[in-house]
Amino acid sequence: MGDSLSHLPQQLANGLTLGAVYALIALGYSLVYGVLRLLNFAHGEVYMVGAFIGYGVLSLLDPALAAGLPGWLGLTAMLLAAMLGCGLLGALIERLVYRPLRHTHRLAPLLGALGIAFVLQHGVLLLASARHRAIHAELILPAALGFELGSVRLSAARLLVIGIALLLLAALSLLVYRTRMGRALRAIGADPEAAAMLGVPVERVVSQTFVLGSALAGAAGVLVGLVFTKVWHLMGVAAGLKGFTAAVLGGIGSLPGALLGGLLLGIAESVSTGVISPTYSDLIVFGVLIVALLVRPSGLFGKRAQPKV
Amino acid sequence: MHAPLLQLQHINAHYGPIHVLKDLSLEVGAGEIVCLLGGNACGKSTTLKTILGLVTPSSGTIVFAGEPITGWSSSERIRRGIAVVPENRRLFGPLTVHENLLMGAYLRHDRRAIDEDLARIYARFPRLSERAGQPAQTLSGGEQQMLAVGRALMSRPKLLLLDEPSMGLAPQLVEQSFALLQMLSRQGVAVLVVEQNARVALQIAQRGYVLQTGRVVLEGAAAGLVANDQLRRAYLSRGSVIRFSPLGHGRAWRGHGRQSGERR
Ligand SMILES: Nc1ncnc2c1ncn2[C@@H]1O[C@H](COP(=O)(O)OP(=O)(O)OP(=O)(O)O)[C@@H](O)[C@H]1O
Ligand SMILES: [Mg+2]
């Protein structure tokens, strides 16, 4: 036990990386929920597609990188492609599945989401087979590069993931809290009909919300690939579930909540894996979630549950 | 007689199989205050939604400022000068007072003029200025009413639609907000106000229409309506839906729809 405790600082550091990724995924859930009161359970699959787009771009750039294309350019290309591709995918899902189902039965969007999840999983399975695909992150960043503080080592990849995640979070909160579009987005979350009465193009803003959330999931997919160096077609299942859990833990609909929930969840998972046992880590993580929700049913930043028409 | 700014001509509107507005015609002149009276569920809110383009009439014509706007989208109508203070105010509770006002200017892009209008509204309602950074849901009922009117004014309307502005307000606040409507009308803004509180509405309106199950059953100068026996009987026979005296607040009953205070 004493030996595993000595891993604690390292596990905290690792947990931060994982947490940053969960936070990016959780933000997508919370954004969409905050605007539409809809749980987009296809979100994890969008993240998986983002990881594959990153993989695809990296494979394409492989020769160029080997020939001396700077790694940061390669990474930028991966991120842009994944964010664009996933943003489009999110908008498409909203337009083709959620919008037609919006005013039907309450459970219809949920079933729609499960349908999309299967379509995306199997689509990627067909294109890429069931093998785990290796991400050659060393093409972007030398694996040896890193940063040490006492016994704690953070690889450059992990640092980069945390840095980029924070940058995206900052950009998102500027967008949501400081721009006209963000104001409209929050107004629709509060009262879509009243927003329409002021001339807000509600459907367009809803689309934009899906683009935003999905783009963040795409970025998360690329970042995860850099750290864990492999992608496969079912990687979105657990990540989606954990992103959702993080959003609920933070208080679904709350953006600061999604960030905090993601970080807490990542750290809890990493610490319980490294210090206690990998076998029980999910048990511990979800146990913590259940206890947290018993104490604070609406999550850390959640408002008191209010009925929504 | 004012030149009519708004004309509804033989409007019919349906919600699915329900025929809600029946051959409804009404006019509002520039700078005029007109009230639309009627009991629960007679189609008052639907009339306003039809004017704003949120309900599409099955037949009839709407003319605004000389142009037929029947097929126009809401945002085109708002740009052209129609704004609404909806039933129950419908503020954006988690957004600040300031952000609520900015939402009223959503379709405008003239930054400068928007800032001037904000300053004007804050000058008119110092309470809002003190609470500019506060979430709208923390305001008192009277302040919420000011904000709802301020938000609507942020689009620089020529015609202001109000759906039961007196609802949930103490008598003194009702008088205040109706005095504000009079002032707006003197500044050239036409006002169409839906009310169940007929007495106050008829005090400030020049003309009125009375709706019953989607049909105009009575119209004319406010003075004439106040004296009209039929109007009194129509409402007194429906219980206390319209309270002539004393001025009450809250409602006797609601047949349908949103309860007051549902969104705060
Ligand atoms: N979205 C809708 N779908 C179906 N029916 C509706 C809808 N909105 C209103 N109605 C019905 O249309 C009729 C007129 O409603 P409306 O809201 O216009 O009445 P109102 O005069 O404003 O009533 P109140 O004084 O209670 O606000 C009512 O019978 C109502 O139930
Ligand atoms: Mg009404």
Coordinates of C-alpha atoms and ligand atoms in Angstrom, one line a residue:
Chain A
M1 CA 0.0 0.0 0.0
G2 CA 2.8 2.4 0.9
D3 CA 4.3 1.6 -2.4
S4 CA 1.1 2.3 -4.3
L5 CA 0.6 5.5 -2.4
S6 CA 4.0 6.8 -3.7
H7 CA 2.3 6.7 -7.1
L8 CA -0.3 9.2 -6.0
P9 CA 1.3 12.4 -7.4
Q10 CA 1.9 10.7 -10.7
Q11 CA -1.7 9.4 -10.8
L12 CA -3.0 12.8 -10.0
A13 CA -1.0 14.2 -12.9
N14 CA -2.3 11.5 -15.2
G15 CA -5.8 12.0 -14.0
L16 CA -5.5 15.6 -15.0
T17 CA -5.0 14.6 -18.6
L18 CA -7.8 12.1 -18.6
G19 CA -10.0 14.7 -16.8
A20 CA -9.3 17.4 -19.4
V21 CA -10.5 15.0 -22.1
Y22 CA -13.6 14.0 -20.1
A23 CA -14.3 17.7 -19.6
L24 CA -14.2 18.3 -23.3
I25 CA -16.7 15.5 -23.9
A26 CA -18.9 16.5 -20.9
L27 CA -19.1 20.0 -22.3
G28 CA -20.8 18.7 -25.4
Y29 CA -23.4 16.9 -23.4
S30 CA -24.0 19.9 -21.2
L31 CA -24.2 22.4 -24.1
V32 CA -26.8 20.4 -25.9
Y33 CA -28.7 19.6 -22.7
G34 CA -28.6 23.2 -21.6
V35 CA -30.2 24.4 -24.9
L36 CA -32.6 21.6 -25.8
R37 CA -32.9 19.5 -22.6
L38 CA -31.8 16.6 -24.8
L39 CA -29.3 13.9 -23.9
N40 CA -27.3 13.3 -27.0
F41 CA -26.3 9.8 -26.4
A42 CA -24.6 9.6 -29.8
H43 CA -22.0 12.0 -28.5
G44 CA -19.4 9.3 -27.5
E45 CA -19.5 8.1 -31.1
V46 CA -18.9 11.5 -32.5
Y47 CA -15.8 11.6 -30.3
M48 CA -14.8 8.2 -31.7
V49 CA -15.2 9.5 -35.2
G50 CA -13.0 12.5 -34.3
A51 CA -10.3 10.1 -33.1
F52 CA -10.5 8.3 -36.4
I53 CA -10.3 11.5 -38.4
G54 CA -7.2 12.4 -36.5
Y55 CA -5.8 9.0 -37.3
G56 CA -6.7 9.4 -40.9
V57 CA -5.0 12.8 -41.2
L58 CA -1.9 11.6 -39.4
S59 CA -1.6 8.6 -41.8
L60 CA -2.0 10.9 -44.7
L61 CA 0.7 13.3 -43.4
D62 CA 3.0 10.5 -42.3
P63 CA 5.4 10.9 -45.3
A64 CA 5.3 14.6 -45.0
L65 CA 6.1 14.5 -41.3
A66 CA 8.9 12.0 -42.0
A67 CA 10.2 14.5 -44.6
G68 CA 10.3 17.3 -42.0
L69 CA 6.9 18.8 -41.8
P70 CA 6.8 20.4 -38.3
G71 CA 4.9 18.3 -35.8
W72 CA 2.7 21.2 -34.6
L73 CA 1.5 21.7 -38.2
G74 CA 0.5 18.1 -38.3
L75 CA -1.3 18.3 -35.0
T76 CA -3.1 21.5 -36.1
A77 CA -4.3 19.7 -39.2
M78 CA -5.5 16.7 -37.2
L79 CA -7.4 19.0 -34.8
L80 CA -8.9 21.2 -37.4
A81 CA -10.0 18.2 -39.5
A82 CA -11.5 16.4 -36.6
M83 CA -13.3 19.5 -35.2
L84 CA -14.7 20.4 -38.6
G85 CA -15.7 16.9 -39.5
C86 CA -17.3 16.2 -36.1
G87 CA -19.0 19.7 -36.1
L88 CA -20.5 18.8 -39.5
L89 CA -21.5 15.3 -38.3
G90 CA -23.1 16.8 -35.2
A91 CA -25.1 19.3 -37.2
L92 CA -26.2 16.5 -39.6
I93 CA -27.3 14.3 -36.7
E94 CA -29.3 17.1 -35.3
R95 CA -30.9 17.9 -38.6
L96 CA -31.7 14.4 -39.7
V97 CA -32.5 12.7 -36.4
Y98 CA -33.2 14.9 -33.5
R99 CA -35.1 17.7 -35.2
P100 CA -37.7 15.5 -36.8
L101 CA -38.1 13.7 -33.5
R102 CA -38.1 16.8 -31.3
H103 CA -41.9 17.1 -30.7
T104 CA -42.8 13.5 -30.8
H105 CA -42.5 11.0 -27.9
R106 CA -40.1 11.8 -25.1
L107 CA -38.2 8.6 -25.7
A108 CA -37.9 9.0 -29.5
P109 CA -34.7 11.1 -29.4
L110 CA -33.1 8.6 -27.1
L111 CA -33.8 5.7 -29.4
G112 CA -32.7 7.9 -32.3
A113 CA -29.4 8.5 -30.5
L114 CA -28.9 4.8 -30.0
G115 CA -29.6 4.2 -33.7
I116 CA -27.0 6.8 -34.7
A117 CA -24.5 5.3 -32.3
F118 CA -24.8 1.9 -34.0
V119 CA -24.6 3.4 -37.4
L120 CA -21.4 5.3 -36.6
Q121 CA -19.8 2.3 -34.8
H122 CA -20.6 0.0 -37.7
G123 CA -19.7 2.6 -40.3
V124 CA -16.3 3.0 -38.8
L125 CA -16.0 -0.8 -38.4
L126 CA -16.6 -1.2 -42.1
L127 CA -14.1 1.4 -43.1
A128 CA -11.4 0.6 -40.6
S129 CA -12.1 -3.0 -39.4
A130 CA -12.2 -4.1 -35.8
R131 CA -8.5 -3.8 -35.2
H132 CA -7.0 -1.3 -32.8
R133 CA -5.2 1.3 -35.0
A134 CA -2.0 2.7 -33.6
I135 CA -1.6 6.4 -33.6
H136 CA 2.1 7.3 -34.2
A137 CA 2.1 10.2 -31.8
E138 CA 5.9 10.2 -32.0
L139 CA 5.5 11.7 -35.4
I140 CA 4.1 14.7 -33.7
L141 CA 6.0 14.7 -30.5
P142 CA 9.1 12.8 -29.6
A143 CA 8.0 10.3 -26.9
A144 CA 11.0 11.2 -24.8
L145 CA 10.1 14.8 -24.6
G146 CA 8.5 15.6 -21.2
F147 CA 8.8 17.4 -18.0
E148 CA 9.8 16.0 -14.6
L149 CA 9.2 17.3 -11.2
G150 CA 10.5 15.0 -8.4
S151 CA 9.0 11.6 -9.1
V152 CA 6.2 13.0 -11.3
R153 CA 6.7 12.8 -15.0
L154 CA 4.3 14.4 -17.5
S155 CA 5.1 13.6 -21.1
A156 CA 4.9 16.4 -23.6
A157 CA 1.9 14.8 -25.1
R158 CA 0.0 14.9 -21.8
L159 CA 1.0 18.5 -21.2
L160 CA -0.1 19.4 -24.7
V161 CA -3.5 17.7 -24.2
I162 CA -4.1 19.6 -21.0
G163 CA -3.0 22.9 -22.6
I164 CA -5.1 22.4 -25.7
A165 CA -8.1 21.3 -23.7
L166 CA -7.8 24.4 -21.5
L167 CA -7.5 26.6 -24.6
L168 CA -10.6 25.2 -26.1
L169 CA -12.5 25.5 -22.8
A170 CA -11.5 29.2 -22.6
A171 CA -12.6 29.8 -26.2
L172 CA -15.9 28.1 -25.6
S173 CA -16.7 30.1 -22.5
L174 CA -15.8 33.3 -24.3
L175 CA -18.2 32.3 -27.1
V176 CA -21.0 31.3 -24.7
Y177 CA -20.7 34.1 -22.3
R178 CA -19.4 37.0 -24.3
T179 CA -20.9 36.9 -27.8
R180 CA -24.3 37.5 -29.4
M181 CA -24.5 33.9 -30.5
G182 CA -23.7 32.6 -27.0
R183 CA -26.3 34.9 -25.6
A184 CA -28.9 33.6 -28.0
L185 CA -27.9 30.0 -27.1
R186 CA -28.4 30.7 -23.4
A187 CA -31.7 32.5 -24.1
I188 CA -33.0 29.5 -26.0
G189 CA -32.0 27.3 -23.1
A190 CA -34.0 29.4 -20.8
D191 CA -37.1 29.9 -23.1
P192 CA -37.0 29.0 -26.8
E193 CA -40.4 30.4 -27.5
A194 CA -39.6 33.8 -26.0
A195 CA -36.3 33.8 -28.0
A196 CA -38.3 33.2 -31.2
M197 CA -40.6 36.1 -30.2
L198 CA -37.5 38.3 -30.4
G199 CA -36.5 37.1 -33.8
V200 CA -33.8 34.6 -32.8
P201 CA -33.6 31.9 -35.5
V202 CA -33.9 29.1 -32.9
E203 CA -33.2 26.2 -35.3
R204 CA -30.1 27.8 -36.6
V205 CA -28.7 28.4 -33.1
V206 CA -29.6 24.8 -32.1
S207 CA -27.6 23.6 -35.1
Q208 CA -24.7 25.8 -34.1
T209 CA -24.8 24.3 -30.6
F210 CA -24.5 20.8 -32.0
V211 CA -21.6 22.0 -34.1
L212 CA -19.8 23.4 -31.1
G213 CA -20.3 20.5 -28.8
S214 CA -19.4 18.0 -31.5
A215 CA -16.3 19.9 -32.5
L216 CA -15.1 19.7 -28.9
A217 CA -15.7 15.9 -28.9
G218 CA -13.7 15.7 -32.1
A219 CA -10.8 17.5 -30.5
A220 CA -11.0 15.2 -27.5
G221 CA -10.8 12.2 -29.8
V222 CA -7.6 13.5 -31.4
L223 CA -6.1 14.4 -28.0
V224 CA -6.9 11.0 -26.5
G225 CA -5.2 9.4 -29.5
L226 CA -2.0 11.3 -28.8
V227 CA -1.9 10.0 -25.2
F228 CA -3.1 6.5 -25.5
T229 CA -1.8 6.0 -29.0
K230 CA -4.5 3.8 -30.3
V231 CA -8.1 4.1 -31.7
W232 CA -10.8 1.6 -32.4
H233 CA -14.5 1.7 -33.3
L234 CA -15.9 1.0 -29.8
M235 CA -13.7 3.6 -28.0
G236 CA -16.7 6.0 -27.8
V237 CA -18.8 3.8 -25.6
A238 CA -16.9 4.1 -22.4
A239 CA -15.7 7.6 -23.1
G240 CA -19.2 8.8 -23.9
L241 CA -20.5 7.2 -20.7
K242 CA -17.8 8.9 -18.7
G243 CA -18.2 12.3 -20.3
F244 CA -21.9 12.0 -19.6
T245 CA -21.2 11.0 -16.0
A246 CA -18.9 14.0 -15.7
A247 CA -21.6 16.3 -17.0
V248 CA -24.1 14.9 -14.5
L249 CA -21.6 15.1 -11.7
G250 CA -20.9 18.8 -12.5
G251 CA -24.6 19.5 -12.9
I252 CA -25.9 18.9 -16.4
G253 CA -26.4 22.1 -18.4
S254 CA -23.6 23.9 -16.5
L255 CA -20.4 24.5 -18.4
P256 CA -18.2 25.2 -15.3
G257 CA -19.8 22.0 -13.9
A258 CA -18.8 20.0 -16.9
L259 CA -15.2 21.2 -16.5
L260 CA -15.0 20.4 -12.8
G261 CA -16.9 17.1 -13.2
G262 CA -14.6 16.0 -16.0
L263 CA -11.5 16.8 -13.9
L264 CA -12.8 15.1 -10.8
L265 CA -13.8 12.0 -12.7
G266 CA -10.5 11.8 -14.5
I267 CA -8.5 12.1 -11.3
A268 CA -10.8 9.7 -9.4
E269 CA -10.4 7.1 -12.2
S270 CA -6.6 7.6 -12.4
V271 CA -6.0 7.5 -8.7
S272 CA -8.2 4.5 -8.1
T273 CA -6.6 2.7 -11.0
G274 CA -3.0 3.4 -9.8
V275 CA -3.4 3.4 -6.1
I276 CA -6.1 0.8 -5.4
S277 CA -6.7 -1.5 -8.3
P278 CA -7.5 -1.2 -12.0
T279 CA -10.1 -3.9 -11.6
Y280 CA -12.2 -1.8 -9.2
S281 CA -11.6 1.6 -10.8
D282 CA -14.9 1.9 -12.6
L283 CA -16.7 0.6 -9.6
I284 CA -15.1 3.3 -7.4
V285 CA -15.7 6.0 -10.0
F286 CA -19.3 5.3 -10.3
G287 CA -19.7 4.7 -6.6
V288 CA -18.4 8.2 -6.1
L289 CA -20.9 9.5 -8.6
I290 CA -23.8 7.8 -6.9
V291 CA -22.8 9.1 -3.5
A292 CA -22.2 12.6 -4.9
L293 CA -25.6 12.6 -6.5
L294 CA -27.3 11.3 -3.3
V295 CA -25.8 14.3 -1.5
R296 CA -26.3 16.8 -4.4
P297 CA -28.9 15.4 -6.7
S298 CA -28.6 18.2 -9.3
G299 CA -24.8 17.9 -9.4
L300 CA -22.1 20.3 -8.2
F301 CA -23.1 23.3 -10.2
G302 CA -26.6 22.2 -11.0
K303 CA -29.6 24.3 -10.2
R304 CA -32.5 23.0 -8.2
A305 CA -34.4 20.7 -10.5
Q306 CA -37.1 22.7 -12.2
P307 CA -39.9 21.3 -14.4
K308 CA -39.3 22.3 -18.0
V309 CA -42.2 22.4 -20.4
Chain B
M1 CA -58.7 58.9 -37.2
H2 CA -55.1 57.8 -37.4
A3 CA -53.8 56.2 -40.6
P4 CA -53.9 52.5 -39.8
L5 CA -50.5 51.1 -39.0
L6 CA -51.7 47.6 -38.6
Q7 CA -54.7 46.0 -40.2
L8 CA -56.0 42.5 -39.7
Q9 CA -58.5 41.6 -42.4
H10 CA -60.8 38.6 -42.1
I11 CA -58.2 36.5 -40.3
N12 CA -59.0 32.8 -39.6
A13 CA -56.6 30.7 -37.6
H14 CA -56.6 27.1 -36.5
Y15 CA -54.6 24.9 -34.1
G16 CA -55.1 21.6 -35.9
P17 CA -58.9 21.0 -36.0
I18 CA -59.6 23.9 -33.5
H19 CA -60.9 27.0 -35.2
V20 CA -59.4 29.7 -32.9
L21 CA -59.8 33.0 -34.8
K22 CA -62.9 33.5 -36.8
D23 CA -63.0 36.2 -39.4
L24 CA -61.2 38.6 -37.2
S25 CA -60.6 42.1 -38.4
L26 CA -59.0 44.9 -36.4
E27 CA -56.9 48.0 -36.8
V28 CA -54.4 49.9 -34.9
G29 CA -53.5 53.5 -36.0
A30 CA -50.0 54.9 -35.6
G31 CA -49.4 56.1 -32.1
E32 CA -52.8 54.7 -31.0
I33 CA -53.6 52.6 -28.0
V34 CA -56.0 49.8 -28.7
C35 CA -57.1 47.2 -26.3
L36 CA -58.2 43.7 -27.0
L37 CA -60.5 42.3 -24.3
G38 CA -61.9 38.9 -23.7
G39 CA -62.2 36.0 -21.3
N40 CA -60.1 32.9 -21.1
A41 CA -59.1 31.0 -24.2
C42 CA -61.0 33.3 -26.6
G43 CA -58.0 33.8 -28.8
K44 CA -56.3 36.9 -27.5
S45 CA -52.8 35.5 -27.4
T46 CA -53.3 33.8 -30.7
T47 CA -54.2 37.1 -32.2
L48 CA -50.9 38.6 -31.1
K49 CA -49.0 35.5 -32.2
T50 CA -50.6 35.8 -35.6
I51 CA -49.6 39.5 -35.9
L52 CA -46.0 38.5 -34.9
G53 CA -45.9 35.6 -37.4
L54 CA -45.7 32.8 -34.9
V55 CA -49.1 31.5 -35.9
T56 CA -49.9 31.3 -39.6
P57 CA -53.5 32.2 -40.4
S58 CA -55.4 29.9 -42.7
S59 CA -57.0 32.9 -44.4
G60 CA -57.0 36.6 -44.2
T61 CA -54.5 39.4 -44.7
I62 CA -52.3 41.3 -42.4
V63 CA -51.1 44.8 -43.4
F64 CA -48.4 46.6 -41.5
A65 CA -47.1 50.1 -42.4
G66 CA -48.7 49.8 -45.8
E67 CA -47.2 46.4 -46.7
P68 CA -48.9 43.1 -46.7
I69 CA -46.9 41.0 -44.3
T70 CA -49.1 37.9 -44.1
G71 CA -46.4 35.6 -45.4
W72 CA -43.5 37.2 -43.7
S73 CA -41.3 35.5 -41.1
S74 CA -41.3 36.8 -37.5
S75 CA -37.8 38.2 -37.8
E76 CA -38.9 40.3 -40.9
R77 CA -41.8 41.6 -39.0
I78 CA -39.7 42.5 -35.9
R79 CA -37.2 44.3 -38.2
R80 CA -40.1 46.2 -39.7
G81 CA -41.2 47.4 -36.3
I82 CA -43.4 44.9 -34.3
A83 CA -42.4 43.9 -30.8
V84 CA -44.1 41.9 -28.1
V85 CA -44.2 41.7 -24.3
P86 CA -45.5 38.2 -24.0
E87 CA -47.9 36.7 -21.6
N88 CA -46.1 36.1 -18.3
R89 CA -43.3 38.3 -19.5
R90 CA -41.1 35.4 -20.4
L91 CA -37.8 36.9 -19.4
F92 CA -34.7 34.8 -19.7
G93 CA -34.3 34.1 -16.1
P94 CA -30.6 33.0 -15.9
L95 CA -29.5 35.8 -18.2
T96 CA -28.7 39.2 -16.6
V97 CA -30.9 42.2 -16.9
H98 CA -28.4 43.7 -19.4
E99 CA -28.3 40.5 -21.5
N100 CA -32.1 40.4 -21.6
L101 CA -32.2 43.9 -23.0
L102 CA -29.6 43.0 -25.5
M103 CA -31.7 40.0 -26.6
G104 CA -34.4 42.6 -27.4
A105 CA -32.0 44.1 -29.9
Y106 CA -31.0 40.7 -31.3
L107 CA -31.9 41.5 -34.9
R108 CA -30.1 44.9 -34.8
H109 CA -26.5 45.5 -35.7
D110 CA -26.1 49.2 -35.2
R111 CA -23.9 48.9 -32.1
R112 CA -23.9 52.7 -31.5
A113 CA -27.7 53.1 -31.6
I114 CA -28.1 50.0 -29.5
D115 CA -25.9 51.6 -26.8
E116 CA -27.9 54.8 -27.0
D117 CA -31.2 52.9 -26.6
L118 CA -29.8 50.9 -23.6
A119 CA -28.8 54.2 -22.0
R120 CA -32.3 55.6 -22.6
I121 CA -33.9 52.5 -21.1
Y122 CA -31.6 52.6 -18.1
A123 CA -32.4 56.3 -17.6
R124 CA -36.1 55.6 -17.8
F125 CA -35.9 52.6 -15.4
P126 CA -33.1 53.4 -12.9
R127 CA -34.0 50.2 -11.1
L128 CA -32.9 48.2 -14.1
S129 CA -29.7 50.1 -14.3
E130 CA -28.9 49.3 -10.7
R131 CA -29.6 45.6 -11.4
A132 CA -28.0 45.4 -14.8
G133 CA -25.6 42.6 -13.9
Q134 CA -28.2 40.6 -11.9
P135 CA -30.0 37.5 -13.3
A136 CA -33.4 38.5 -14.4
Q137 CA -35.0 35.8 -12.3
T138 CA -34.0 37.7 -9.1
L139 CA -36.1 40.8 -10.0
S140 CA -39.3 41.6 -8.3
G141 CA -42.6 41.4 -10.3
G142 CA -42.6 45.1 -11.0
E143 CA -39.0 45.2 -12.1
Q144 CA -39.6 42.2 -14.3
Q145 CA -42.4 44.1 -16.0
M146 CA -40.1 47.0 -16.6
L147 CA -37.5 44.7 -18.1
A148 CA -40.1 43.0 -20.3
V149 CA -41.2 46.3 -21.7
G150 CA -37.6 47.5 -22.0
R151 CA -36.6 44.4 -23.8
A152 CA -39.4 44.9 -26.3
L153 CA -38.4 48.5 -26.8
M154 CA -34.9 47.5 -27.7
S155 CA -36.0 46.6 -31.2
R156 CA -37.3 50.2 -31.7
P157 CA -40.9 49.1 -32.5
K158 CA -43.5 51.1 -34.2
L159 CA -46.1 48.8 -32.8
L160 CA -45.9 47.3 -29.3
L161 CA -48.0 44.2 -28.5
L162 CA -48.6 43.4 -24.9
D163 CA -50.2 40.3 -23.6
E164 CA -51.9 40.8 -20.2
P165 CA -49.3 43.2 -18.8
S166 CA -51.3 43.7 -15.6
M167 CA -51.2 40.0 -14.7
G168 CA -49.7 39.3 -11.3
L169 CA -49.0 43.0 -10.6
A170 CA -50.2 45.0 -7.6
P171 CA -52.7 47.7 -8.6
Q172 CA -50.2 50.5 -8.1
L173 CA -47.8 48.8 -10.5
V174 CA -50.6 48.2 -13.0
E175 CA -51.3 51.9 -13.0
Q176 CA -47.6 52.6 -13.5
S177 CA -47.1 50.3 -16.4
F178 CA -50.2 51.6 -18.1
A179 CA -49.0 55.2 -17.6
L180 CA -45.8 54.1 -19.3
L181 CA -47.8 52.8 -22.3
Q182 CA -49.5 56.2 -22.5
M183 CA -46.1 57.9 -22.6
L184 CA -44.9 55.5 -25.3
S185 CA -47.9 56.3 -27.4
R186 CA -47.4 60.0 -27.0
Q187 CA -43.9 59.3 -28.4
G188 CA -45.5 57.7 -31.5
V189 CA -45.4 54.0 -30.6
A190 CA -48.7 52.3 -31.3
V191 CA -49.9 49.9 -28.6
L192 CA -52.1 46.9 -28.9
V193 CA -52.7 45.6 -25.4
V194 CA -54.5 42.4 -24.6
E195 CA -56.2 42.4 -21.2
Q196 CA -58.6 40.6 -19.0
N197 CA -58.5 43.6 -16.7
A198 CA -60.9 45.6 -18.8
R199 CA -61.3 48.6 -16.5
V200 CA -57.7 49.7 -16.6
A201 CA -57.2 48.9 -20.2
L202 CA -60.2 51.0 -21.2
Q203 CA -58.9 53.9 -19.2
I204 CA -55.8 54.3 -21.4
A205 CA -57.0 52.9 -24.7
Q206 CA -58.6 55.1 -27.4
R207 CA -60.4 52.1 -28.8
G208 CA -61.2 48.5 -27.9
Y209 CA -62.2 45.2 -29.3
V210 CA -64.0 42.5 -27.4
L211 CA -63.3 38.9 -28.5
Q212 CA -65.6 36.0 -27.7
T213 CA -64.5 32.5 -28.8
G214 CA -62.4 33.9 -31.5
R215 CA -64.9 36.4 -32.9
V216 CA -65.0 40.2 -32.5
V217 CA -68.4 40.7 -30.8
L218 CA -68.0 44.4 -29.9
E219 CA -65.7 47.2 -30.9
G220 CA -65.5 50.9 -30.6
A221 CA -64.3 53.9 -28.7
A222 CA -63.1 53.1 -25.2
A223 CA -65.6 55.5 -23.7
G224 CA -68.5 53.7 -25.4
L225 CA -67.2 50.3 -24.3
V226 CA -66.9 51.3 -20.7
A227 CA -70.6 52.3 -20.7
N228 CA -71.7 49.3 -22.6
D229 CA -74.1 47.1 -20.8
Q230 CA -73.5 44.1 -23.1
L231 CA -69.8 44.2 -22.2
R232 CA -70.6 44.2 -18.5
R233 CA -73.1 41.5 -18.8
A234 CA -70.9 39.3 -21.0
Y235 CA -68.2 39.3 -18.4
L236 CA -70.2 39.4 -15.2
S237 CA -72.0 36.4 -16.5
R238 CA -68.7 34.5 -16.8
G239 CA -67.9 35.0 -13.2
S240 CA -65.1 37.3 -12.2
V241 CA -63.0 36.9 -15.3
I242 CA -62.9 40.6 -15.7
R243 CA -63.0 42.6 -12.6
F244 CA -64.4 46.0 -13.0
S245 CA -63.9 47.1 -9.4
P246 CA -62.0 47.0 -7.2
L247 CA -58.8 46.5 -9.2
G248 CA -57.7 43.0 -8.4
H249 CA -54.6 41.1 -9.3
G250 CA -54.1 37.5 -10.0
R251 CA -56.8 35.7 -11.8
A252 CA -60.0 34.0 -10.8
W253 CA -59.3 30.9 -12.9
R254 CA -57.4 29.8 -15.9
G255 CA -58.9 27.6 -18.5
H256 CA -55.7 26.4 -20.1
G257 CA -52.2 27.2 -20.9
R258 CA -49.3 28.4 -18.8
Q259 CA -49.8 29.2 -15.2
S260 CA -48.5 32.5 -14.1
G261 CA -45.1 32.2 -12.5
E262 CA -44.3 29.0 -14.4
R263 CA -41.1 30.5 -15.7
R264 CA -39.2 32.6 -13.3
Ligands
LIG1 N1 -50.3 25.8 -29.3 C1 -51.6 25.5 -29.2 N2 -52.0 24.3 -29.7 C2 -53.3 24.0 -29.6 N3 -54.3 24.8 -29.1 C3 -53.9 26.0 -28.6 C4 -52.5 26.4 -28.7 N4 -52.5 27.6 -28.1 C5 -53.7 28.0 -27.8 N5 -54.6 27.0 -28.1 C6 -56.0 27.0 -27.9 O1 -56.6 28.1 -28.6 C7 -57.6 28.7 -27.9 C8 -57.2 30.2 -27.7 O2 -56.0 30.3 -27.0 P1 -55.3 31.7 -26.6 O3 -54.1 31.4 -25.9 O4 -55.2 32.5 -27.8 O5 -56.4 32.3 -25.6 P2 -56.3 33.6 -24.7 O6 -57.5 34.4 -25.1 O7 -55.0 34.3 -24.8 O8 -56.6 33.0 -23.3 P3 -56.0 33.5 -21.9 O9 -56.7 34.6 -21.4 O10 -56.2 32.3 -21.0 O11 -54.5 33.8 -22.1 C9 -57.6 28.0 -26.5 O12 -58.7 27.1 -26.6 C10 -56.3 27.3 -26.4 O13 -56.5 26.1 -25.7
MG2 MG -53.5 34.5 -23.5

